[in-house]
Amino acid sequence: MKKYRSSVGQRIYPVEYSSMTGNTVPHVLNSFISLDGGDDYVSRESGNRNESTYQDNVGSPGSDEALQGQDFPFPTVLVQDNVFGRARLHYGWWPSSGLYWSKGLLTLDISLHCWQGDDVRGFDTDPTKPLTGGIQTTGNYPGRARTPEELMADMDKVLSFCPGTKKINLHASYAIFDEEKPWVDRDKLEPKHFKKWVDFCKARGLGADFNPTFFSHPKCDPLTLASPNEETRKFWVEHGKACIRISQYLAEELGQPCTMNIWTGDGFKDVPADRKGPRDRYKASIDEILSEPYDFKLVKPCIESKVFGIGVEAYTVGSAEFALSYAAFNREKCIPLMDNGHYHPTEVVSDKIPALLAFFPEIALHITRPIRWDSDHVVLFDDETKEICKEIVRCGGLDGRVNIALDYFDASINRISAWTVGFRNVEKALLSALCTPHTALKELQDTNQFTELMVRQEELKTLPFGEVWDEYCRRNGVPVDGAWFEEVKKYEQNVLSKRI
């Protein structure tokens, strides 16, 4: 950042974020004179535009009300006018109204999935068993969590690197058993088997989401809720009902709604002789599960689809059409969930979000990174992640209409880093979307100014968003980019490498 000389006392004053908060902000920033090119005016936009200085002033994101305080939700933006033309010293050219949030401080809620830490093994069956249900974890990087205590310690480390408000996302297979609460099978699970997770969340101010575990179990024949074997189907229906009760418990104890996702890997490897029968049984099973009493304001059951998986390449019972139709006809008791790895590779969930929000008041997302199939690679700050988050922001998703969770697992790299990279990238994409002048861009689209729309959208890509992200991290008390990975390496050396 350039240095400026204040016109008050003619002293040199370096402009840094640490000095851009509190009562000194208006006095310091309104009196800057450039040291480099004559007496240049540097503006600070805080909701009141100074049109006499220049058009299209830039500004801190936020509502006018939020910007009238002594501190601001994001870094104040400086612009310098000199003989060489306007120079952006920081970020963007935004109007002071029409931005997409109304609170001074943002809380970007994301649910952190527990299964990245132990390669989807869980604690209720043999941890060396192969995964089933069409999913697969590849790699054998050292340091996999083997116990609830190790998994919680690893999640603590990840949470310390991630800004924003967090929830955790649990699978039923992560029930914690001990002498007082001995092992039971999945159809007999009770809230008490998740009390230690509740204690973990309460101590950290976290909410929790939940998932029945319809895979990697001897009772998969290989079907579960769609099985023609009534004993098998009944076992899994009872498991789903138990998970409804557990989700209600989590929501009541933690004071936050619990999204409970129903997904199975039911399907066939080759061309089936009967496509409708399994779907009729699946529908009946979900009906039975959702007959268990629950408060829909606290428990949000979801129906998640998938296009195919390993071993179920030819036919998936819970297809996109099935899942969406079920949610549409049962709006009073469930919501749709989309996983962006569960569609054909040419489909994009970013386009599906506004389509669903035109009909549903609330939806849920699992954000992952598919490579040619549902490979569940670590989420990157890539185009589709950015587009997904733009649609979340533009459609009012941060006001409670979109429940966001992560869903990926990579055992080929350090798991703490995998968790952290994915979480921070989704937060980056949300923040980047919040720093985008959607109202101005929408006006260009609505008035058929498509050439300028393309130009403006492309110009936005090179604005220095990294500085805004770093300030967001600082204000959330977590490391900026470039500062957290050294801690991961120390944790690997001191903790993970000792897990043999």
mmCIF file of C-alpha atoms in Angstrom, residues 71-443:
data_model
loop_
_atom_site.group_PDB
_atom_site.id
_atom_site.type_symbol
_atom_site.label_atom_id
_atom_site.label_comp_id
_atom_site.label_asym_id
_atom_site.label_seq_id
_atom_site.Cartn_x
_atom_site.Cartn_y
_atom_site.Cartn_z
ATOM 1 C CA ASP A 71 -15.946 0.333 11.912
ATOM 2 C CA PHE A 72 -16.884 -1.284 8.621
ATOM 3 C CA PRO A 73 -17.723 -4.848 7.596
ATOM 4 C CA PHE A 74 -14.854 -4.950 5.121
ATOM 5 C CA PRO A 75 -11.806 -2.864 4.262
ATOM 6 C CA THR A 76 -12.489 0.710 3.275
ATOM 7 C CA VAL A 77 -11.640 1.183 -0.382
ATOM 8 C CA LEU A 78 -9.294 3.936 -1.493
ATOM 9 C CA VAL A 79 -9.146 5.429 -4.999
ATOM 10 C CA GLN A 80 -6.537 7.902 -6.169
ATOM 11 C CA ASP A 81 -7.065 10.409 -9.033
ATOM 12 C CA ASN A 82 -3.859 11.761 -10.560
ATOM 13 C CA VAL A 83 -2.406 12.907 -13.867
ATOM 14 C CA PHE A 84 -2.166 9.314 -15.031
ATOM 15 C CA GLY A 85 -5.865 8.713 -14.481
ATOM 16 C CA ARG A 86 -7.715 6.953 -11.755
ATOM 17 C CA ALA A 87 -5.743 4.323 -9.822
ATOM 18 C CA ARG A 88 -7.476 1.728 -7.718
ATOM 19 C CA LEU A 89 -5.441 1.327 -4.593
ATOM 20 C CA HIS A 90 -7.759 -1.360 -3.412
ATOM 21 C CA TYR A 91 -10.918 -2.990 -4.660
ATOM 22 C CA GLY A 92 -13.534 -2.293 -7.200
ATOM 23 C CA TRP A 93 -16.053 0.273 -8.367
ATOM 24 C CA TRP A 94 -19.257 -0.392 -6.509
ATOM 25 C CA PRO A 95 -22.398 1.617 -5.969
ATOM 26 C CA SER A 96 -23.201 2.301 -2.336
ATOM 27 C CA SER A 97 -26.567 0.569 -2.576
ATOM 28 C CA GLY A 98 -27.995 -2.596 -4.046
ATOM 29 C CA LEU A 99 -25.356 -4.872 -2.566
ATOM 30 C CA TYR A 100 -26.363 -8.240 -1.279
ATOM 31 C CA TRP A 101 -26.227 -8.108 2.492
ATOM 32 C CA SER A 102 -27.569 -5.863 5.206
ATOM 33 C CA LYS A 103 -25.548 -6.642 8.311
ATOM 34 C CA GLY A 104 -22.293 -4.966 9.240
ATOM 35 C CA LEU A 105 -20.555 -8.242 10.057
ATOM 36 C CA LEU A 106 -21.131 -11.326 7.943
ATOM 37 C CA THR A 107 -21.601 -14.870 9.149
ATOM 38 C CA LEU A 108 -21.052 -17.277 6.296
ATOM 39 C CA ASP A 109 -22.448 -20.546 7.681
ATOM 40 C CA ILE A 110 -20.892 -23.742 6.321
ATOM 41 C CA SER A 111 -21.198 -27.263 7.712
ATOM 42 C CA LEU A 112 -17.856 -29.065 8.074
ATOM 43 C CA HIS A 113 -18.115 -32.776 7.270
ATOM 44 C CA CYS A 114 -16.518 -35.087 9.812
ATOM 45 C CA TRP A 115 -15.772 -37.909 7.340
ATOM 46 C CA GLN A 116 -12.824 -36.182 5.638
ATOM 47 C CA GLY A 117 -10.796 -36.855 8.790
ATOM 48 C CA ASP A 118 -10.996 -40.649 8.777
ATOM 49 C CA ASP A 119 -11.764 -41.550 5.154
ATOM 50 C CA VAL A 120 -15.477 -42.240 5.836
ATOM 51 C CA ARG A 121 -14.676 -45.084 8.235
ATOM 52 C CA GLY A 122 -16.813 -44.183 11.251
ATOM 53 C CA PHE A 123 -16.814 -45.875 14.652
ATOM 54 C CA ASP A 124 -19.636 -48.424 14.502
ATOM 55 C CA THR A 125 -18.133 -51.197 12.369
ATOM 56 C CA ASP A 126 -14.740 -52.577 11.387
ATOM 57 C CA PRO A 127 -12.663 -49.561 10.260
ATOM 58 C CA THR A 128 -10.678 -51.726 7.834
ATOM 59 C CA LYS A 129 -13.769 -52.794 5.897
ATOM 60 C CA PRO A 130 -14.210 -51.627 2.296
ATOM 61 C CA LEU A 131 -16.661 -48.823 1.574
ATOM 62 C CA THR A 132 -19.868 -49.735 -0.232
ATOM 63 C CA GLY A 133 -22.751 -47.830 -1.782
ATOM 64 C CA GLY A 134 -20.850 -46.663 -4.831
ATOM 65 C CA ILE A 135 -18.318 -44.476 -2.974
ATOM 66 C CA GLN A 136 -14.571 -44.849 -2.726
ATOM 67 C CA THR A 137 -11.733 -43.148 -0.887
ATOM 68 C CA THR A 138 -8.332 -43.301 -2.564
ATOM 69 C CA GLY A 139 -4.942 -42.813 -0.943
ATOM 70 C CA ASN A 140 -3.260 -43.795 2.292
ATOM 71 C CA TYR A 141 -1.714 -40.611 3.625
ATOM 72 C CA PRO A 142 -0.551 -41.111 7.219
ATOM 73 C CA GLY A 143 -2.442 -39.586 10.120
ATOM 74 C CA ARG A 144 -6.020 -40.808 9.654
ATOM 75 C CA ALA A 145 -8.112 -40.260 12.774
ATOM 76 C CA ARG A 146 -8.830 -43.588 14.458
ATOM 77 C CA THR A 147 -10.851 -42.561 17.499
ATOM 78 C CA PRO A 148 -13.463 -39.930 18.346
ATOM 79 C CA GLU A 149 -10.859 -38.046 20.348
ATOM 80 C CA GLU A 150 -8.434 -37.911 17.434
ATOM 81 C CA LEU A 151 -11.167 -36.846 15.028
ATOM 82 C CA MET A 152 -12.324 -34.063 17.334
ATOM 83 C CA ALA A 153 -8.751 -32.840 17.810
ATOM 84 C CA ASP A 154 -8.252 -32.736 14.046
ATOM 85 C CA MET A 155 -11.522 -30.871 13.525
ATOM 86 C CA ASP A 156 -10.474 -28.378 16.202
ATOM 87 C CA LYS A 157 -7.307 -27.670 14.255
ATOM 88 C CA VAL A 158 -9.276 -27.135 11.037
ATOM 89 C CA LEU A 159 -11.822 -24.876 12.746
ATOM 90 C CA SER A 160 -8.973 -22.689 14.007
ATOM 91 C CA PHE A 161 -8.021 -21.959 10.375
ATOM 92 C CA CYS A 162 -11.503 -21.232 9.027
ATOM 93 C CA PRO A 163 -13.354 -17.903 9.285
ATOM 94 C CA GLY A 164 -17.093 -17.467 9.583
ATOM 95 C CA THR A 165 -19.612 -19.389 11.631
ATOM 96 C CA LYS A 166 -19.417 -23.139 11.442
ATOM 97 C CA LYS A 167 -21.505 -26.240 11.940
ATOM 98 C CA ILE A 168 -20.323 -29.825 11.857
ATOM 99 C CA ASN A 169 -21.892 -32.530 9.719
ATOM 100 C CA LEU A 170 -22.106 -36.017 11.230
ATOM 101 C CA HIS A 171 -22.938 -39.412 9.799
ATOM 102 C CA ALA A 172 -24.762 -41.913 11.973
ATOM 103 C CA SER A 173 -21.736 -44.205 11.721
ATOM 104 C CA TYR A 174 -19.878 -41.735 13.967
ATOM 105 C CA ALA A 175 -21.898 -42.704 17.042
ATOM 106 C CA ILE A 176 -19.660 -42.881 20.100
ATOM 107 C CA PHE A 177 -19.917 -46.020 22.231
ATOM 108 C CA ASP A 178 -18.385 -46.672 25.651
ATOM 109 C CA GLU A 179 -19.005 -48.795 28.740
ATOM 110 C CA GLU A 180 -22.029 -46.741 29.729
ATOM 111 C CA LYS A 181 -23.365 -46.656 26.169
ATOM 112 C CA PRO A 182 -22.292 -49.956 24.576
ATOM 113 C CA TRP A 183 -22.455 -50.700 20.879
ATOM 114 C CA VAL A 184 -25.840 -51.076 19.211
ATOM 115 C CA ASP A 185 -26.644 -51.596 15.567
ATOM 116 C CA ARG A 186 -27.794 -48.699 13.424
ATOM 117 C CA ASP A 187 -31.498 -49.402 13.818
ATOM 118 C CA LYS A 188 -31.147 -49.003 17.597
ATOM 119 C CA LEU A 189 -29.138 -45.782 17.726
ATOM 120 C CA GLU A 190 -30.240 -43.185 20.280
ATOM 121 C CA PRO A 191 -29.467 -39.528 20.971
ATOM 122 C CA LYS A 192 -27.233 -40.569 23.886
ATOM 123 C CA HIS A 193 -24.757 -42.042 21.410
ATOM 124 C CA PHE A 194 -24.119 -38.503 20.140
ATOM 125 C CA LYS A 195 -23.924 -36.695 23.480
ATOM 126 C CA LYS A 196 -20.149 -36.307 23.210
ATOM 127 C CA TRP A 197 -20.640 -34.633 19.850
ATOM 128 C CA VAL A 198 -23.191 -32.293 21.438
ATOM 129 C CA ASP A 199 -20.710 -31.462 24.199
ATOM 130 C CA PHE A 200 -18.056 -30.806 21.549
ATOM 131 C CA CYS A 201 -20.367 -28.433 19.677
ATOM 132 C CA LYS A 202 -21.605 -26.607 22.771
ATOM 133 C CA ALA A 203 -18.057 -25.883 23.900
ATOM 134 C CA ARG A 204 -17.338 -24.249 20.538
ATOM 135 C CA GLY A 205 -20.656 -22.625 19.703
ATOM 136 C CA LEU A 206 -21.319 -24.952 16.772
ATOM 137 C CA GLY A 207 -24.495 -26.340 15.291
ATOM 138 C CA ALA A 208 -24.717 -29.831 13.798
ATOM 139 C CA ASP A 209 -26.222 -31.487 10.727
ATOM 140 C CA PHE A 210 -26.836 -35.212 10.430
ATOM 141 C CA ASN A 211 -26.954 -38.083 7.946
ATOM 142 C CA PRO A 212 -28.274 -41.634 8.219
ATOM 143 C CA THR A 213 -25.578 -44.031 7.021
ATOM 144 C CA PHE A 214 -27.120 -46.305 4.399
ATOM 145 C CA PHE A 215 -23.845 -47.883 3.258
ATOM 146 C CA SER A 216 -20.835 -49.909 4.411
ATOM 147 C CA HIS A 217 -22.857 -52.308 6.559
ATOM 148 C CA PRO A 218 -23.626 -56.059 6.436
ATOM 149 C CA LYS A 219 -27.346 -55.290 6.039
ATOM 150 C CA CYS A 220 -26.766 -53.783 2.581
ATOM 151 C CA ASP A 221 -27.947 -56.634 0.323
ATOM 152 C CA PRO A 222 -26.769 -54.538 -1.706
ATOM 153 C CA LEU A 223 -30.008 -52.486 -1.529
ATOM 154 C CA THR A 224 -31.237 -50.769 1.615
ATOM 155 C CA LEU A 225 -34.438 -48.702 1.580
ATOM 156 C CA ALA A 226 -35.307 -50.131 -1.848
ATOM 157 C CA SER A 227 -34.613 -53.760 -0.948
ATOM 158 C CA PRO A 228 -37.212 -56.398 -1.901
ATOM 159 C CA ASN A 229 -36.251 -58.197 1.314
ATOM 160 C CA GLU A 230 -38.725 -56.838 3.851
ATOM 161 C CA GLU A 231 -36.468 -57.595 6.820
ATOM 162 C CA THR A 232 -33.636 -55.632 5.229
ATOM 163 C CA ARG A 233 -35.889 -52.747 4.251
ATOM 164 C CA LYS A 234 -37.427 -52.614 7.733
ATOM 165 C CA PHE A 235 -33.964 -52.464 9.349
ATOM 166 C CA TRP A 236 -33.047 -49.421 7.296
ATOM 167 C CA VAL A 237 -36.404 -47.725 7.830
ATOM 168 C CA GLU A 238 -35.874 -48.061 11.590
ATOM 169 C CA HIS A 239 -32.391 -46.614 11.145
ATOM 170 C CA GLY A 240 -33.880 -43.611 9.339
ATOM 171 C CA LYS A 241 -36.438 -43.089 12.115
ATOM 172 C CA ALA A 242 -33.707 -43.265 14.734
ATOM 173 C CA CYS A 243 -31.831 -40.580 12.820
ATOM 174 C CA ILE A 244 -34.900 -38.326 12.839
ATOM 175 C CA ARG A 245 -34.939 -38.562 16.637
ATOM 176 C CA ILE A 246 -31.215 -37.901 16.824
ATOM 177 C CA SER A 247 -31.548 -34.871 14.516
ATOM 178 C CA GLN A 248 -34.314 -33.451 16.730
ATOM 179 C CA TYR A 249 -32.037 -33.936 19.735
ATOM 180 C CA LEU A 250 -29.124 -32.157 18.038
ATOM 181 C CA ALA A 251 -31.317 -29.219 17.014
ATOM 182 C CA GLU A 252 -32.857 -28.812 20.460
ATOM 183 C CA GLU A 253 -29.578 -29.132 22.338
ATOM 184 C CA LEU A 254 -27.607 -26.799 20.080
ATOM 185 C CA GLY A 255 -30.358 -24.271 19.355
ATOM 186 C CA GLN A 256 -29.897 -24.473 15.592
ATOM 187 C CA PRO A 257 -31.826 -26.307 12.862
ATOM 188 C CA CYS A 258 -30.385 -29.662 11.838
ATOM 189 C CA THR A 259 -30.338 -30.639 8.172
ATOM 190 C CA MET A 260 -30.807 -34.425 7.950
ATOM 191 C CA ASN A 261 -29.901 -35.834 4.567
ATOM 192 C CA ILE A 262 -31.327 -39.088 3.203
ATOM 193 C CA TRP A 263 -29.082 -40.625 0.559
ATOM 194 C CA THR A 264 -28.589 -44.237 -0.409
ATOM 195 C CA GLY A 265 -26.352 -45.914 -2.942
ATOM 196 C CA ASP A 266 -29.157 -48.270 -3.951
ATOM 197 C CA GLY A 267 -28.877 -49.311 -7.582
ATOM 198 C CA PHE A 268 -27.620 -51.952 -10.000
ATOM 199 C CA LYS A 269 -24.391 -52.517 -11.864
ATOM 200 C CA ASP A 270 -26.089 -53.664 -15.059
ATOM 201 C CA VAL A 271 -29.375 -53.143 -16.880
ATOM 202 C CA PRO A 272 -32.254 -53.900 -14.479
ATOM 203 C CA ALA A 273 -35.361 -55.916 -15.275
ATOM 204 C CA ASP A 274 -37.529 -53.718 -13.039
ATOM 205 C CA ARG A 275 -36.892 -49.996 -12.632
ATOM 206 C CA LYS A 276 -40.165 -48.965 -11.001
ATOM 207 C CA GLY A 277 -40.384 -51.556 -8.208
ATOM 208 C CA PRO A 278 -37.276 -50.398 -6.334
ATOM 209 C CA ARG A 279 -38.452 -46.798 -6.580
ATOM 210 C CA ASP A 280 -41.893 -47.680 -5.227
ATOM 211 C CA ARG A 281 -40.227 -49.360 -2.245
ATOM 212 C CA TYR A 282 -37.829 -46.445 -1.789
ATOM 213 C CA LYS A 283 -40.718 -43.974 -1.761
ATOM 214 C CA ALA A 284 -42.629 -46.091 0.773
ATOM 215 C CA SER A 285 -39.523 -46.296 2.970
ATOM 216 C CA ILE A 286 -39.010 -42.539 3.000
ATOM 217 C CA ASP A 287 -42.696 -42.075 3.796
ATOM 218 C CA GLU A 288 -42.268 -44.353 6.804
ATOM 219 C CA ILE A 289 -39.110 -42.564 7.976
ATOM 220 C CA LEU A 290 -40.759 -39.158 7.778
ATOM 221 C CA SER A 291 -43.779 -40.423 9.705
ATOM 222 C CA GLU A 292 -41.573 -40.231 12.790
ATOM 223 C CA PRO A 293 -42.622 -37.042 14.671
ATOM 224 C CA TYR A 294 -40.302 -34.044 14.347
ATOM 225 C CA ASP A 295 -40.465 -30.258 14.292
ATOM 226 C CA PHE A 296 -39.926 -29.186 10.679
ATOM 227 C CA LYS A 297 -38.631 -25.823 11.912
ATOM 228 C CA LEU A 298 -35.813 -27.646 13.688
ATOM 229 C CA VAL A 299 -35.231 -30.748 11.567
ATOM 230 C CA LYS A 300 -34.827 -30.361 7.804
ATOM 231 C CA PRO A 301 -34.974 -33.787 6.159
ATOM 232 C CA CYS A 302 -33.488 -33.756 2.654
ATOM 233 C CA ILE A 303 -33.700 -36.133 -0.270
ATOM 234 C CA GLU A 304 -30.427 -36.354 -2.214
ATOM 235 C CA SER A 305 -30.069 -37.851 -5.672
ATOM 236 C CA LYS A 306 -27.154 -39.355 -7.560
ATOM 237 C CA VAL A 307 -26.547 -40.193 -11.201
ATOM 238 C CA PHE A 308 -24.402 -43.323 -10.610
ATOM 239 C CA GLY A 309 -21.630 -44.771 -8.475
ATOM 240 C CA ILE A 310 -19.063 -47.568 -8.482
ATOM 241 C CA GLY A 311 -20.980 -50.819 -8.790
ATOM 242 C CA VAL A 312 -24.239 -49.031 -9.613
ATOM 243 C CA GLU A 313 -23.343 -47.712 -13.039
ATOM 244 C CA ALA A 314 -26.511 -48.764 -14.879
ATOM 245 C CA TYR A 315 -29.284 -47.721 -12.517
ATOM 246 C CA THR A 316 -29.653 -45.565 -9.408
ATOM 247 C CA VAL A 317 -32.921 -45.812 -7.489
ATOM 248 C CA GLY A 318 -32.685 -42.271 -6.089
ATOM 249 C CA SER A 319 -32.277 -40.480 -9.397
ATOM 250 C CA ALA A 320 -32.542 -36.702 -9.765
ATOM 251 C CA GLU A 321 -36.100 -37.003 -11.020
ATOM 252 C CA PHE A 322 -37.091 -39.209 -8.096
ATOM 253 C CA ALA A 323 -35.512 -37.051 -5.383
ATOM 254 C CA LEU A 324 -36.798 -33.755 -6.733
ATOM 255 C CA SER A 325 -40.292 -35.125 -7.304
ATOM 256 C CA TYR A 326 -40.445 -36.492 -3.767
ATOM 257 C CA ALA A 327 -39.395 -33.152 -2.295
ATOM 258 C CA ALA A 328 -41.861 -31.275 -4.506
ATOM 259 C CA PHE A 329 -44.801 -33.435 -3.411
ATOM 260 C CA ASN A 330 -43.793 -33.348 0.267
ATOM 261 C CA ARG A 331 -42.866 -29.719 0.766
ATOM 262 C CA GLU A 332 -44.344 -29.647 4.262
ATOM 263 C CA LYS A 333 -41.877 -32.222 5.579
ATOM 264 C CA CYS A 334 -38.668 -32.207 3.505
ATOM 265 C CA ILE A 335 -36.477 -30.116 1.223
ATOM 266 C CA PRO A 336 -34.345 -31.004 -1.829
ATOM 267 C CA LEU A 337 -30.585 -31.407 -1.534
ATOM 268 C CA MET A 338 -28.185 -31.103 -4.450
ATOM 269 C CA ASP A 339 -24.623 -32.419 -4.433
ATOM 270 C CA ASN A 340 -22.707 -30.926 -7.345
ATOM 271 C CA GLY A 341 -20.916 -34.236 -7.868
ATOM 272 C CA HIS A 342 -24.152 -36.179 -8.301
ATOM 273 C CA TYR A 343 -25.055 -35.104 -11.815
ATOM 274 C CA HIS A 344 -23.860 -35.700 -15.338
ATOM 275 C CA PRO A 345 -20.486 -33.985 -15.822
ATOM 276 C CA THR A 346 -21.987 -31.460 -18.243
ATOM 277 C CA GLU A 347 -24.655 -30.341 -15.739
ATOM 278 C CA VAL A 348 -23.918 -27.501 -13.341
ATOM 279 C CA VAL A 349 -25.602 -27.043 -9.969
ATOM 280 C CA SER A 350 -25.101 -23.286 -10.167
ATOM 281 C CA ASP A 351 -27.855 -23.210 -12.791
ATOM 282 C CA LYS A 352 -30.104 -25.481 -10.737
ATOM 283 C CA ILE A 353 -30.032 -23.317 -7.581
ATOM 284 C CA PRO A 354 -32.211 -20.459 -8.914
ATOM 285 C CA ALA A 355 -34.461 -22.999 -10.641
ATOM 286 C CA LEU A 356 -35.229 -24.733 -7.345
ATOM 287 C CA LEU A 357 -35.521 -21.496 -5.378
ATOM 288 C CA ALA A 358 -38.245 -20.397 -7.771
ATOM 289 C CA PHE A 359 -40.385 -23.169 -6.231
ATOM 290 C CA PHE A 360 -38.881 -24.106 -2.843
ATOM 291 C CA PRO A 361 -38.490 -21.702 0.083
ATOM 292 C CA GLU A 362 -35.408 -23.599 1.223
ATOM 293 C CA ILE A 363 -32.876 -26.020 -0.241
ATOM 294 C CA ALA A 364 -29.655 -27.702 0.846
ATOM 295 C CA LEU A 365 -26.308 -28.129 -0.911
ATOM 296 C CA HIS A 366 -23.359 -30.458 -0.619
ATOM 297 C CA ILE A 367 -20.387 -28.755 -2.252
ATOM 298 C CA THR A 368 -17.665 -30.969 -3.654
ATOM 299 C CA ARG A 369 -15.437 -31.165 -6.753
ATOM 300 C CA PRO A 370 -16.213 -33.935 -9.235
ATOM 301 C CA ILE A 371 -13.665 -34.953 -11.847
ATOM 302 C CA ARG A 372 -15.533 -36.908 -14.548
ATOM 303 C CA TRP A 373 -17.695 -38.500 -11.853
ATOM 304 C CA ASP A 374 -18.515 -38.082 -8.155
ATOM 305 C CA SER A 375 -14.841 -38.319 -7.221
ATOM 306 C CA ASP A 376 -15.239 -35.961 -4.235
ATOM 307 C CA HIS A 377 -11.970 -34.100 -4.755
ATOM 308 C CA VAL A 378 -11.118 -31.190 -2.465
ATOM 309 C CA VAL A 379 -13.100 -28.071 -3.372
ATOM 310 C CA LEU A 380 -11.045 -25.454 -5.227
ATOM 311 C CA PHE A 381 -11.636 -21.746 -5.811
ATOM 312 C CA ASP A 382 -12.670 -22.636 -9.347
ATOM 313 C CA ASP A 383 -15.279 -21.357 -11.773
ATOM 314 C CA GLU A 384 -18.168 -23.613 -10.738
ATOM 315 C CA THR A 385 -17.582 -23.045 -7.017
ATOM 316 C CA LYS A 386 -17.673 -19.306 -7.689
ATOM 317 C CA GLU A 387 -20.829 -19.613 -9.794
ATOM 318 C CA ILE A 388 -22.549 -21.715 -7.132
ATOM 319 C CA CYS A 389 -21.773 -19.081 -4.533
ATOM 320 C CA LYS A 390 -22.863 -16.231 -6.806
ATOM 321 C CA GLU A 391 -26.268 -17.885 -7.127
ATOM 322 C CA ILE A 392 -26.473 -18.467 -3.372
ATOM 323 C CA VAL A 393 -25.850 -14.754 -2.811
ATOM 324 C CA ARG A 394 -28.013 -13.451 -5.654
ATOM 325 C CA CYS A 395 -30.950 -15.644 -4.648
ATOM 326 C CA GLY A 396 -30.883 -14.665 -0.976
ATOM 327 C CA GLY A 397 -29.383 -17.954 0.130
ATOM 328 C CA LEU A 398 -27.418 -16.399 2.992
ATOM 329 C CA ASP A 399 -30.706 -15.338 4.574
ATOM 330 C CA GLY A 400 -31.527 -18.958 5.370
ATOM 331 C CA ARG A 401 -32.790 -20.230 2.022
ATOM 332 C CA VAL A 402 -29.705 -22.341 1.275
ATOM 333 C CA ASN A 403 -28.101 -24.704 3.789
ATOM 334 C CA ILE A 404 -24.471 -25.228 2.799
ATOM 335 C CA ALA A 405 -22.348 -28.248 3.679
ATOM 336 C CA LEU A 406 -19.100 -29.700 2.358
ATOM 337 C CA ASP A 407 -18.857 -33.270 1.096
ATOM 338 C CA TYR A 408 -15.527 -34.581 -0.135
ATOM 339 C CA PHE A 409 -12.822 -36.918 1.094
ATOM 340 C CA ASP A 410 -9.245 -37.241 -0.089
ATOM 341 C CA ALA A 411 -6.907 -39.704 1.613
ATOM 342 C CA SER A 412 -3.971 -38.996 -0.707
ATOM 343 C CA ILE A 413 -2.959 -35.702 0.986
ATOM 344 C CA ASN A 414 -2.818 -34.258 4.487
ATOM 345 C CA ARG A 415 -6.414 -34.413 5.705
ATOM 346 C CA ILE A 416 -6.192 -31.243 7.818
ATOM 347 C CA SER A 417 -5.076 -29.342 4.736
ATOM 348 C CA ALA A 418 -7.776 -30.954 2.575
ATOM 349 C CA TRP A 419 -10.467 -29.895 5.039
ATOM 350 C CA THR A 420 -9.071 -26.381 5.385
ATOM 351 C CA VAL A 421 -8.518 -25.699 1.691
ATOM 352 C CA GLY A 422 -12.041 -26.741 0.782
ATOM 353 C CA PHE A 423 -13.714 -24.823 3.586
ATOM 354 C CA ARG A 424 -11.745 -21.641 2.978
ATOM 355 C CA ASN A 425 -12.380 -21.848 -0.767
ATOM 356 C CA VAL A 426 -16.152 -21.978 -0.321
ATOM 357 C CA GLU A 427 -15.921 -19.025 2.070
ATOM 358 C CA LYS A 428 -13.763 -17.202 -0.477
ATOM 359 C CA ALA A 429 -16.301 -17.853 -3.196
ATOM 360 C CA LEU A 430 -19.143 -16.567 -1.015
ATOM 361 C CA LEU A 431 -17.173 -13.463 -0.074
ATOM 362 C CA SER A 432 -16.211 -12.864 -3.698
ATOM 363 C CA ALA A 433 -19.883 -13.103 -4.636
ATOM 364 C CA LEU A 434 -20.709 -10.566 -1.930
ATOM 365 C CA CYS A 435 -18.101 -8.243 -3.435
ATOM 366 C CA THR A 436 -19.742 -8.386 -6.861
ATOM 367 C CA PRO A 437 -22.057 -5.522 -7.991
ATOM 368 C CA HIS A 438 -24.916 -7.853 -8.931
ATOM 369 C CA THR A 439 -27.499 -5.076 -9.157
ATOM 370 C CA ALA A 440 -25.477 -3.144 -11.725
ATOM 371 C CA LEU A 441 -24.745 -6.300 -13.716
ATOM 372 C CA LYS A 442 -28.405 -7.342 -13.630
ATOM 373 C CA GLU A 443 -29.397 -3.926 -14.982
#
